PDB file of C-alpha atoms in Angstrom:
ATOM      1  CA  MET K 781      -0.377   0.055   0.392  1.00  0.00           C
ATOM      2  CA  ARG K 782       1.139   3.958   0.034  1.00  0.00           C
ATOM      3  CA  ALA K 783       1.298   5.605   2.960  1.00  0.00           C
ATOM      4  CA  LEU K 784       2.494   9.475   3.901  1.00  0.00           C
ATOM      5  CA  VAL K 785       5.910   8.858   5.975  1.00  0.00           C
ATOM      6  CA  VAL K 786       8.589  11.022   7.519  1.00  0.00           C
ATOM      7  CA  ASP K 787      10.991  12.330   4.783  1.00  0.00           C
ATOM      8  CA  HIS K 788      13.141  14.767   6.178  1.00  0.00           C
ATOM      9  CA  ARG K 789      13.877  15.835   2.586  1.00  0.00           C
ATOM     10  CA  ALA K 790      10.260  16.615   1.604  1.00  0.00           C
ATOM     11  CA  PRO K 791       8.296  19.841   2.052  1.00  0.00           C
ATOM     12  CA  GLY K 792       6.956  19.457   5.715  1.00  0.00           C
ATOM     13  CA  ARG K 793       9.105  16.403   5.901  1.00  0.00           C
ATOM     14  CA  LEU K 794       5.970  14.309   4.484  1.00  0.00           C
ATOM     15  CA  ALA K 795       6.312  11.927   1.462  1.00  0.00           C
ATOM     16  CA  ILE K 796       4.268   9.470  -0.267  1.00  0.00           C
ATOM     17  CA  ALA K 797       5.934   5.917  -0.191  1.00  0.00           C
ATOM     18  CA  THR K 798       4.999   2.178  -0.892  1.00  0.00           C
ATOM     19  CA  VAL K 799       4.968   0.289   2.641  1.00  0.00           C
ATOM     20  CA  PRO K 800       3.980  -3.236   3.682  1.00  0.00           C
ATOM     21  CA  ASP K 801       0.395  -3.479   4.107  1.00  0.00           C
ATOM     22  CA  PRO K 802      -0.755  -3.545   8.053  1.00  0.00           C
ATOM     23  CA  ASP K 803      -1.216  -7.136   9.740  1.00  0.00           C
ATOM     24  CA  PRO K 804      -4.505  -7.184  11.688  1.00  0.00           C
ATOM     25  CA  GLY K 805      -5.346  -8.522  15.168  1.00  0.00           C
ATOM     26  CA  PRO K 806      -7.855 -10.857  16.013  1.00  0.00           C
ATOM     27  CA  ASP K 807     -10.008  -7.637  17.568  1.00  0.00           C
ATOM     28  CA  ASP K 808      -8.901  -5.097  14.948  1.00  0.00           C
ATOM     29  CA  VAL K 809     -10.875  -4.368  11.710  1.00  0.00           C
ATOM     30  CA  LEU K 810      -8.918  -3.456   7.967  1.00  0.00           C
ATOM     31  CA  VAL K 811     -10.023  -0.122   6.660  1.00  0.00           C
ATOM     32  CA  ARG K 812      -9.568   1.200   3.575  1.00  0.00           C
ATOM     33  CA  ILE K 813      -8.514   5.087   4.191  1.00  0.00           C
ATOM     34  CA  ALA K 814     -10.528   8.099   2.738  1.00  0.00           C
ATOM     35  CA  ALA K 815      -9.708  10.996   4.811  1.00  0.00           C
ATOM     36  CA  VAL K 816      -7.322  12.182   7.238  1.00  0.00           C
ATOM     37  CA  SER K 817      -6.804  15.125   9.293  1.00  0.00           C
ATOM     38  CA  LEU K 818      -3.548  17.388  10.704  1.00  0.00           C
ATOM     39  CA  ASN K 819      -2.975  17.283  14.203  1.00  0.00           C
ATOM     40  CA  TYR K 820      -0.042  19.882  15.265  1.00  0.00           C
ATOM     41  CA  GLY K 821       1.322  17.412  17.851  1.00  0.00           C
ATOM     42  CA  GLU K 822       1.564  14.431  15.132  1.00  0.00           C
ATOM     43  CA  LEU K 823       3.597  16.309  12.800  1.00  0.00           C
ATOM     44  CA  PRO K 824       7.230  15.742  11.950  1.00  0.00           C
ATOM     45  CA  LYS K 825       9.054  18.983  13.429  1.00  0.00           C
ATOM     46  CA  SER K 826      12.732  17.793  13.542  1.00  0.00           C
ATOM     47  CA  SER K 827      15.068  15.227  12.490  1.00  0.00           C
ATOM     48  CA  SER K 828      14.748  13.520  15.349  1.00  0.00           C
ATOM     49  CA  VAL K 829      11.624  11.832  14.373  1.00  0.00           C
ATOM     50  CA  VAL K 830      12.549   8.316  12.509  1.00  0.00           C
ATOM     51  CA  ALA K 831      12.299   8.400   9.054  1.00  0.00           C
ATOM     52  CA  GLY K 832      10.149   6.292   7.072  1.00  0.00           C
ATOM     53  CA  THR K 833       7.756   6.685  10.163  1.00  0.00           C
ATOM     54  CA  ILE K 834       3.843   6.843   9.379  1.00  0.00           C
ATOM     55  CA  PRO K 835       1.846   9.319  11.316  1.00  0.00           C
ATOM     56  CA  GLY K 836      -1.646   9.275  11.937  1.00  0.00           C
ATOM     57  CA  TRP K 837      -4.214   9.966  14.904  1.00  0.00           C
ATOM     58  CA  ASP K 838      -7.209  10.535  12.788  1.00  0.00           C
ATOM     59  CA  ALA K 839      -8.529   8.776   9.787  1.00  0.00           C
ATOM     60  CA  ALA K 840     -12.157   8.214   8.397  1.00  0.00           C
ATOM     61  CA  GLY K 841     -12.731   5.151   5.694  1.00  0.00           C
ATOM     62  CA  VAL K 842     -14.622   2.072   5.206  1.00  0.00           C
ATOM     63  CA  VAL K 843     -14.438  -1.638   6.600  1.00  0.00           C
ATOM     64  CA  GLU K 844     -12.285  -3.332   4.078  1.00  0.00           C
ATOM     65  CA  ARG K 845     -12.330  -6.693   6.458  1.00  0.00           C
ATOM     66  CA  ALA K 846     -14.431  -7.366   9.392  1.00  0.00           C
ATOM     67  CA  ALA K 847     -12.390  -8.858  12.920  1.00  0.00           C
ATOM     68  CA  ALA K 848     -11.919 -12.160  12.601  1.00  0.00           C
ATOM     69  CA  SER K 849     -13.034 -12.512  15.963  1.00  0.00           C
ATOM     70  CA  GLY K 850     -16.447 -11.649  14.957  1.00  0.00           C
ATOM     71  CA  THR K 851     -16.768  -8.249  16.486  1.00  0.00           C
ATOM     72  CA  GLY K 852     -17.275  -4.602  15.287  1.00  0.00           C
ATOM     73  CA  PRO K 853     -18.470  -3.358  11.735  1.00  0.00           C
ATOM     74  CA  GLU K 854     -19.030  -5.470   8.856  1.00  0.00           C
ATOM     75  CA  ALA K 855     -17.152  -4.849   5.408  1.00  0.00           C
ATOM     76  CA  GLY K 856     -18.407  -2.080   3.873  1.00  0.00           C
ATOM     77  CA  THR K 857     -19.325  -0.017   6.846  1.00  0.00           C
ATOM     78  CA  ARG K 858     -18.142   3.391   6.787  1.00  0.00           C
ATOM     79  CA  VAL K 859     -16.252   4.204   9.891  1.00  0.00           C
ATOM     80  CA  VAL K 860     -14.181   7.007  11.902  1.00  0.00           C
ATOM     81  CA  THR K 861     -11.165   5.737  13.629  1.00  0.00           C
ATOM     82  CA  TRP K 862      -8.327   6.783  16.122  1.00  0.00           C
ATOM     83  CA  GLY K 863      -5.037   5.204  16.925  1.00  0.00           C
ATOM     84  CA  TRP K 864      -1.607   6.691  17.846  1.00  0.00           C
ATOM     85  CA  THR K 865       0.298   6.089  14.678  1.00  0.00           C
ATOM     86  CA  LYS K 866      -0.131   4.598  11.031  1.00  0.00           C
ATOM     87  CA  GLY K 867      -3.783   6.441  10.097  1.00  0.00           C
ATOM     88  CA  TRP K 868      -1.961   8.338   6.934  1.00  0.00           C
ATOM     89  CA  ALA K 869      -2.233   5.414   4.683  1.00  0.00           C
ATOM     90  CA  GLU K 870      -4.345   3.630   2.201  1.00  0.00           C
ATOM     91  CA  LEU K 871      -5.130   0.660   4.893  1.00  0.00           C
ATOM     92  CA  ARG K 872      -5.236   0.855   8.315  1.00  0.00           C
ATOM     93  CA  ALA K 873      -5.518  -1.891  11.132  1.00  0.00           C
ATOM     94  CA  VAL K 874      -7.739  -0.610  13.949  1.00  0.00           C
ATOM     95  CA  PRO K 875      -9.033  -1.913  17.144  1.00  0.00           C
ATOM     96  CA  VAL K 876     -12.871  -2.065  17.275  1.00  0.00           C
ATOM     97  CA  ARG K 877     -12.822  -0.198  20.710  1.00  0.00           C
ATOM     98  CA  GLU K 878     -11.195   2.759  18.918  1.00  0.00           C
ATOM     99  CA  LEU K 879     -13.815   3.467  16.078  1.00  0.00           C
ATOM    100  CA  ALA K 880     -17.405   4.748  15.370  1.00  0.00           C
ATOM    101  CA  VAL K 881     -19.630   4.271  12.683  1.00  0.00           C
ATOM    102  CA  LEU K 882     -20.771   6.340  10.735  1.00  0.00           C
ATOM    103  CA  PRO K 883     -23.991   7.186   9.583  1.00  0.00           C
ATOM    104  CA  ASP K 884     -25.029   8.840   6.117  1.00  0.00           C
ATOM    105  CA  GLU K 885     -25.310  12.317   7.043  1.00  0.00           C
ATOM    106  CA  VAL K 886     -21.537  12.167   7.922  1.00  0.00           C
ATOM    107  CA  GLY K 887     -18.922  12.653   5.581  1.00  0.00           C
ATOM    108  CA  PHE K 888     -15.499  11.463   5.444  1.00  0.00           C
ATOM    109  CA  ASN K 889     -13.897  14.576   5.660  1.00  0.00           C
ATOM    110  CA  GLU K 890     -15.940  16.129   8.567  1.00  0.00           C
ATOM    111  CA  ALA K 891     -15.380  12.321  10.417  1.00  0.00           C
ATOM    112  CA  ALA K 892     -11.933  12.422  10.314  1.00  0.00           C
ATOM    113  CA  THR K 893     -11.565  16.026  12.461  1.00  0.00           C
ATOM    114  CA  LEU K 894     -13.592  14.384  14.995  1.00  0.00           C
ATOM    115  CA  PRO K 895     -10.944  11.930  16.945  1.00  0.00           C
ATOM    116  CA  VAL K 896      -7.992  13.766  18.768  1.00  0.00           C
ATOM    117  CA  ALA K 897      -9.533  17.287  18.613  1.00  0.00           C
ATOM    118  CA  GLY K 898     -13.018  16.513  19.393  1.00  0.00           C
ATOM    119  CA  ILE K 899     -11.948  13.650  22.187  1.00  0.00           C
ATOM    120  CA  THR K 900      -9.859  15.852  23.631  1.00  0.00           C
ATOM    121  CA  ALA K 901     -11.900  18.569  24.052  1.00  0.00           C
ATOM    122  CA  LEU K 902     -14.818  16.784  25.315  1.00  0.00           C
ATOM    123  CA  ARG K 903     -12.840  14.621  28.131  1.00  0.00           C
ATOM    124  CA  ALA K 904     -11.452  17.460  29.086  1.00  0.00           C
ATOM    125  CA  LEU K 905     -14.731  19.674  30.004  1.00  0.00           C
ATOM    126  CA  ARG K 906     -15.862  16.275  31.614  1.00  0.00           C
ATOM    127  CA  LYS K 907     -12.826  16.224  33.526  1.00  0.00           C
ATOM    128  CA  ALA K 908     -13.510  20.031  34.802  1.00  0.00           C
ATOM    129  CA  GLY K 909     -17.350  19.099  35.187  1.00  0.00           C
ATOM    130  CA  VAL K 910     -18.790  21.953  33.324  1.00  0.00           C
ATOM    131  CA  ARG K 911     -22.264  22.417  33.784  1.00  0.00           C
ATOM    132  CA  PRO K 912     -25.205  25.072  32.949  1.00  0.00           C
ATOM    133  CA  GLY K 913     -24.179  28.792  34.487  1.00  0.00           C
ATOM    134  CA  LEU K 914     -20.416  27.908  34.563  1.00  0.00           C
ATOM    135  CA  ARG K 915     -18.245  30.596  32.745  1.00  0.00           C
ATOM    136  CA  VAL K 916     -15.865  28.538  30.736  1.00  0.00           C
ATOM    137  CA  GLY K 917     -12.593  30.143  29.108  1.00  0.00           C
ATOM    138  CA  ILE K 918     -10.979  28.427  26.021  1.00  0.00           C
ATOM    139  CA  THR K 919      -7.645  29.737  24.765  1.00  0.00           C
ATOM    140  CA  GLY K 920      -6.698  28.767  21.651  1.00  0.00           C
ATOM    141  CA  ALA K 921      -9.930  28.972  20.285  1.00  0.00           C
ATOM    142  CA  SER K 922      -9.121  29.099  17.130  1.00  0.00           C
ATOM    143  CA  GLY K 923      -7.688  25.819  16.547  1.00  0.00           C
ATOM    144  CA  GLY K 924      -8.994  22.001  16.008  1.00  0.00           C
ATOM    145  CA  VAL K 925      -9.554  21.634  19.893  1.00  0.00           C
ATOM    146  CA  GLY K 926     -10.641  25.042  20.736  1.00  0.00           C
ATOM    147  CA  ARG K 927     -13.322  25.071  18.069  1.00  0.00           C
ATOM    148  CA  PHE K 928     -15.077  21.341  19.444  1.00  0.00           C
ATOM    149  CA  ALA K 929     -14.197  22.880  22.966  1.00  0.00           C
ATOM    150  CA  VAL K 930     -16.725  26.080  22.696  1.00  0.00           C
ATOM    151  CA  GLN K 931     -19.389  24.146  21.400  1.00  0.00           C
ATOM    152  CA  LEU K 932     -19.225  21.144  23.577  1.00  0.00           C
ATOM    153  CA  ALA K 933     -19.333  24.012  26.498  1.00  0.00           C
ATOM    154  CA  ARG K 934     -21.872  25.866  24.927  1.00  0.00           C
ATOM    155  CA  LEU K 935     -24.233  22.603  24.585  1.00  0.00           C
ATOM    156  CA  ALA K 936     -23.806  22.132  28.036  1.00  0.00           C
ATOM    157  CA  GLY K 937     -24.935  25.101  28.919  1.00  0.00           C
ATOM    158  CA  ALA K 938     -21.670  27.376  30.082  1.00  0.00           C
ATOM    159  CA  GLU K 939     -21.039  30.644  29.179  1.00  0.00           C
ATOM    160  CA  VAL K 940     -18.012  31.045  26.859  1.00  0.00           C
ATOM    161  CA  TYR K 941     -15.218  33.260  26.870  1.00  0.00           C
ATOM    162  CA  ALA K 942     -13.069  32.164  23.592  1.00  0.00           C
ATOM    163  CA  LEU K 943      -9.461  33.375  23.551  1.00  0.00           C
ATOM    164  CA  VAL K 944      -7.701  34.059  20.547  1.00  0.00           C
ATOM    165  CA  GLY K 945      -4.547  35.469  18.890  1.00  0.00           C
ATOM    166  CA  SER K 946      -6.557  38.354  16.912  1.00  0.00           C
ATOM    167  CA  GLN K 947      -9.691  39.538  16.204  1.00  0.00           C
ATOM    168  CA  ALA K 948      -9.179  38.101  12.811  1.00  0.00           C
ATOM    169  CA  ARG K 949      -8.564  34.664  14.372  1.00  0.00           C
ATOM    170  CA  GLY K 950     -11.930  34.963  16.167  1.00  0.00           C
ATOM    171  CA  GLU K 951     -13.931  35.225  13.521  1.00  0.00           C
ATOM    172  CA  GLY K 952     -16.801  32.657  13.309  1.00  0.00           C
ATOM    173  CA  LEU K 953     -16.968  31.511  16.482  1.00  0.00           C
ATOM    174  CA  ALA K 954     -19.399  33.856  17.998  1.00  0.00           C
ATOM    175  CA  ALA K 955     -21.729  31.602  15.184  1.00  0.00           C
ATOM    176  CA  LEU K 956     -20.477  28.537  17.060  1.00  0.00           C
ATOM    177  CA  GLY K 957     -21.503  29.218  20.594  1.00  0.00           C
ATOM    178  CA  ALA K 958     -19.278  31.822  22.196  1.00  0.00           C
ATOM    179  CA  ASP K 959     -20.708  34.264  24.210  1.00  0.00           C
ATOM    180  CA  HIS K 960     -17.557  36.254  24.263  1.00  0.00           C
ATOM    181  CA  VAL K 961     -14.513  36.392  21.965  1.00  0.00           C
ATOM    182  CA  ILE K 962     -11.453  38.440  23.239  1.00  0.00           C
ATOM    183  CA  THR K 963      -7.984  38.558  22.427  1.00  0.00           C
ATOM    184  CA  GLY K 964      -6.560  38.450  26.257  1.00  0.00           C
ATOM    185  CA  ALA K 965      -6.943  38.231  29.927  1.00  0.00           C
ATOM    186  CA  ASP K 966      -7.817  42.111  30.536  1.00  0.00           C
ATOM    187  CA  GLU K 967     -10.673  41.609  28.513  1.00  0.00           C
ATOM    188  CA  VAL K 968     -12.698  39.126  30.885  1.00  0.00           C
ATOM    189  CA  ASP K 969     -15.078  40.574  32.432  1.00  0.00           C
ATOM    190  CA  ALA K 970     -16.505  38.496  35.258  1.00  0.00           C
ATOM    191  CA  PRO K 971     -14.121  35.592  37.144  1.00  0.00           C
ATOM    192  CA  LEU K 972     -13.955  32.205  35.144  1.00  0.00           C
ATOM    193  CA  ASP K 973     -15.182  29.524  36.933  1.00  0.00           C
ATOM    194  CA  VAL K 974     -13.311  27.024  34.417  1.00  0.00           C
ATOM    195  CA  LEU K 975     -10.088  27.249  31.827  1.00  0.00           C
ATOM    196  CA  LEU K 976      -9.560  24.981  29.648  1.00  0.00           C
ATOM    197  CA  ASP K 977      -5.928  25.818  28.127  1.00  0.00           C
ATOM    198  CA  ASN K 978      -4.180  25.303  24.888  1.00  0.00           C
ATOM    199  CA  VAL K 979      -1.519  27.899  24.952  1.00  0.00           C
ATOM    200  CA  ALA K 980       0.209  27.981  28.041  1.00  0.00           C
ATOM    201  CA  GLY K 981       2.480  31.023  28.219  1.00  0.00           C
ATOM    202  CA  PRO K 982       2.238  34.571  29.956  1.00  0.00           C
ATOM    203  CA  GLN K 983      -1.323  34.548  29.086  1.00  0.00           C
ATOM    204  CA  LEU K 984      -1.870  31.431  31.204  1.00  0.00           C
ATOM    205  CA  ALA K 985      -0.437  33.292  34.237  1.00  0.00           C
ATOM    206  CA  ASP K 986      -2.557  36.317  33.851  1.00  0.00           C
ATOM    207  CA  LEU K 987      -5.915  34.646  33.792  1.00  0.00           C
ATOM    208  CA  LEU K 988      -4.945  33.139  37.099  1.00  0.00           C
ATOM    209  CA  ASP K 989      -6.217  36.227  37.973  1.00  0.00           C
ATOM    210  CA  HIS K 990      -9.213  36.258  36.979  1.00  0.00           C
ATOM    211  CA  MET K 991     -10.481  32.871  38.368  1.00  0.00           C
ATOM    212  CA  VAL K 992     -13.321  32.120  40.496  1.00  0.00           C
ATOM    213  CA  ARG K 993     -12.694  30.654  44.045  1.00  0.00           C
ATOM    214  CA  ASP K 994     -12.242  26.947  44.001  1.00  0.00           C
ATOM    215  CA  GLY K 995     -11.972  27.714  39.825  1.00  0.00           C
ATOM    216  CA  VAL K 996     -10.915  24.745  37.892  1.00  0.00           C
ATOM    217  CA  VAL K 997      -8.015  24.942  35.384  1.00  0.00           C
ATOM    218  CA  VAL K 998      -7.589  22.356  33.221  1.00  0.00           C
ATOM    219  CA  SER K 999      -3.871  22.332  30.921  1.00  0.00           C
ATOM    220  CA  ILE K1000      -4.145  20.055  27.288  1.00  0.00           C
ATOM    221  CA  GLY K1001      -1.636  22.138  25.646  1.00  0.00           C
ATOM    222  CA  SER K1002       1.395  24.582  24.944  1.00  0.00           C
ATOM    223  CA  ALA K1003       1.050  25.860  22.058  1.00  0.00           C
ATOM    224  CA  SER K1004       2.420  29.156  22.609  1.00  0.00           C
ATOM    225  CA  GLY K1005       6.348  26.949  23.307  1.00  0.00           C
ATOM    226  CA  ALA K1006       6.535  29.710  26.141  1.00  0.00           C
ATOM    227  CA  PRO K1007       7.250  29.411  29.891  1.00  0.00           C
ATOM    228  CA  THR K1008       4.681  30.060  32.469  1.00  0.00           C
ATOM    229  CA  ALA K1009       5.752  31.773  35.214  1.00  0.00           C
ATOM    230  CA  LEU K1010       2.944  30.847  37.959  1.00  0.00           C
ATOM    231  CA  ARG K1011       3.206  32.392  41.396  1.00  0.00           C
ATOM    232  CA  PRO K1012       2.055  30.338  44.368  1.00  0.00           C
ATOM    233  CA  SER K1013      -0.536  32.849  45.211  1.00  0.00           C
ATOM    234  CA  HIS K1014      -2.470  32.529  41.769  1.00  0.00           C
ATOM    235  CA  LEU K1015      -3.107  29.082  43.654  1.00  0.00           C
ATOM    236  CA  LEU K1016      -3.281  29.653  47.089  1.00  0.00           C
ATOM    237  CA  ALA K1017      -5.108  32.625  47.111  1.00  0.00           C
ATOM    238  CA  ASN K1018      -8.726  31.317  45.228  1.00  0.00           C
ATOM    239  CA  ARG K1019      -7.583  27.632  45.969  1.00  0.00           C
ATOM    240  CA  LEU K1020      -7.298  27.052  42.574  1.00  0.00           C
ATOM    241  CA  THR K1021      -7.167  23.594  40.925  1.00  0.00           C
ATOM    242  CA  LEU K1022      -4.627  23.194  38.405  1.00  0.00           C
ATOM    243  CA  VAL K1023      -4.204  19.581  36.106  1.00  0.00           C
ATOM    244  CA  GLY K1024      -2.828  18.668  33.048  1.00  0.00           C
ATOM    245  CA  TYR K1025      -4.859  16.473  31.458  1.00  0.00           C
ATOM    246  CA  GLN K1026      -4.041  13.574  28.782  1.00  0.00           C
ATOM    247  CA  ASP K1027      -6.863  10.916  27.506  1.00  0.00           C
ATOM    248  CA  ALA K1028      -6.383   9.114  24.769  1.00  0.00           C
ATOM    249  CA  GLY K1029      -7.577   5.241  24.006  1.00  0.00           C
ATOM    250  CA  ASP K1030     -10.883   3.332  24.334  1.00  0.00           C
ATOM    251  CA  SER K1031     -12.381   6.093  22.056  1.00  0.00           C
ATOM    252  CA  ALA K1032     -15.408   4.059  20.667  1.00  0.00           C
ATOM    253  CA  ALA K1033     -18.249   5.557  22.938  1.00  0.00           C
ATOM    254  CA  ASP K1034     -17.397   9.132  22.692  1.00  0.00           C
ATOM    255  CA  LEU K1035     -16.439   9.013  18.603  1.00  0.00           C
ATOM    256  CA  ALA K1036     -19.923   8.004  18.495  1.00  0.00           C
ATOM    257  CA  HIS K1037     -21.472  10.401  20.536  1.00  0.00           C
ATOM    258  CA  LEU K1038     -19.737  13.451  18.720  1.00  0.00           C
ATOM    259  CA  VAL K1039     -20.503  11.308  15.393  1.00  0.00           C
ATOM    260  CA  ASN K1040     -24.061  11.721  16.478  1.00  0.00           C
ATOM    261  CA  LEU K1041     -23.965  15.459  17.359  1.00  0.00           C
ATOM    262  CA  LEU K1042     -22.832  16.158  13.792  1.00  0.00           C
ATOM    263  CA  ALA K1043     -24.924  14.241  12.171  1.00  0.00           C
ATOM    264  CA  GLU K1044     -27.704  16.113  14.262  1.00  0.00           C
ATOM    265  CA  GLY K1045     -26.224  19.272  13.285  1.00  0.00           C
ATOM    266  CA  ARG K1046     -25.527  20.199  17.028  1.00  0.00           C
ATOM    267  CA  LEU K1047     -22.124  20.265  16.378  1.00  0.00           C
ATOM    268  CA  LEU K1048     -19.557  21.791  13.242  1.00  0.00           C
ATOM    269  CA  ALA K1049     -16.616  20.015  12.060  1.00  0.00           C
ATOM    270  CA  SER K1050     -15.177  23.308  11.005  1.00  0.00           C
ATOM    271  CA  VAL K1051     -12.576  22.061   8.261  1.00  0.00           C
ATOM    272  CA  ASP K1052     -10.890  25.233   7.128  1.00  0.00           C
ATOM    273  CA  ARG K1053      -8.537  23.332   4.251  1.00  0.00           C
ATOM    274  CA  VAL K1054      -9.246  20.340   2.304  1.00  0.00           C
ATOM    275  CA  ASP K1055      -6.225  19.318   0.341  1.00  0.00           C
ATOM    276  CA  ASP K1056      -5.340  15.523  -1.483  1.00  0.00           C
ATOM    277  CA  TRP K1057      -2.664  13.990   0.435  1.00  0.00           C
ATOM    278  CA  LYS K1058       0.150  14.797  -2.077  1.00  0.00           C
ATOM    279  CA  ALA K1059       0.081  18.274  -0.969  1.00  0.00           C
ATOM    280  CA  ALA K1060       0.677  16.916   2.866  1.00  0.00           C
ATOM    281  CA  GLY K1061       3.696  18.925   2.959  1.00  0.00           C
ATOM    282  CA  ASP K1062       2.337  22.110   2.281  1.00  0.00           C
ATOM    283  CA  ALA K1063      -0.769  21.749   4.340  1.00  0.00           C
ATOM    284  CA  ALA K1064       1.193  20.542   7.733  1.00  0.00           C
ATOM    285  CA  THR K1065       3.213  23.997   6.795  1.00  0.00           C
ATOM    286  CA  ALA K1066       0.095  25.706   7.286  1.00  0.00           C
ATOM    287  CA  LEU K1067      -0.622  23.605  10.559  1.00  0.00           C
ATOM    288  CA  LEU K1068       2.901  24.780  11.965  1.00  0.00           C
ATOM    289  CA  ASP K1069       2.574  28.320  10.636  1.00  0.00           C
ATOM    290  CA  ARG K1070      -1.012  28.685  12.296  1.00  0.00           C
ATOM    291  CA  ARG K1071      -2.487  29.717   9.053  1.00  0.00           C
ATOM    292  CA  ILE K1072      -4.916  26.924   9.732  1.00  0.00           C
ATOM    293  CA  ARG K1073      -8.353  27.626  11.959  1.00  0.00           C
ATOM    294  CA  GLY K1074      -9.925  24.929  12.734  1.00  0.00           C
ATOM    295  CA  LYS K1075      -8.535  21.585  10.886  1.00  0.00           C
ATOM    296  CA  ALA K1076      -6.926  20.908   8.062  1.00  0.00           C
ATOM    297  CA  VAL K1077      -8.287  17.369   6.241  1.00  0.00           C
ATOM    298  CA  LEU K1078      -6.184  15.087   3.665  1.00  0.00           C
ATOM    299  CA  THR K1079      -8.184  12.926   1.143  1.00  0.00           C
ATOM    300  CA  VAL K1080      -6.439   9.749   0.756  1.00  0.00           C
ATOM    301  CA  GLY K1081      -6.481   8.224  -2.825  1.00  0.00           C
TER     302      GLY K1081
END
């Protein structure tokens, strides 16, 4: 089969190559991939990534061979899948616990955006105990995780503060459910109950001064690449809970929930760019340069 592999000589360090077909385990289905989405964390950013590696967390396609154990969907079923590697290929072996069946209303491009970004947002908000009436701040709100978090927090009944790098980056967030689209901590007009942080750096330190007593801060990313200078008074004065959170795996139930929200029109995938996978290097560079709002998708073929 063909796959996108790490090639340090290619644009974006990605190139199409011929590799061996996957060897499914007894509880794996073999999926012919139609579309994948890109996540910042999986892109090969330096020469330390082993050449020839097949990246890829998010992928959607059609089951080509059902699991030998008899579990999971049958051949011909449309699915969305999650895994730590090897999603950017024509074929992928996927455990049945890491996929969800797609209804006709959900296309491959939209479905491919869900696994990492959607599940990260869903589980982080769940970890924070978001419920109706809470004020929830979301940094990096214009990105893939951020856009899902804005929508899911709104669906949970929260008042949403979407923090972005510029007003241009914030376009469209109000339509997704953000009550306030702002560019800095000084624009927070009421204390936040929950902060979902994708950015870290100085902005996170500033936002800790805008939290309620017993507020919860969930750190899920550090897109700024800048250090965060935390003062003990940040946490002690308001008895804040600060937790780093990363959760993956056993994704079937949460994927099915997100797919249903898409099918019902209650969740939007925010696909900003779609390319043939031959242009993977250009798409990856655009994502690294912060020129993507929402998700970048590659069609495989």
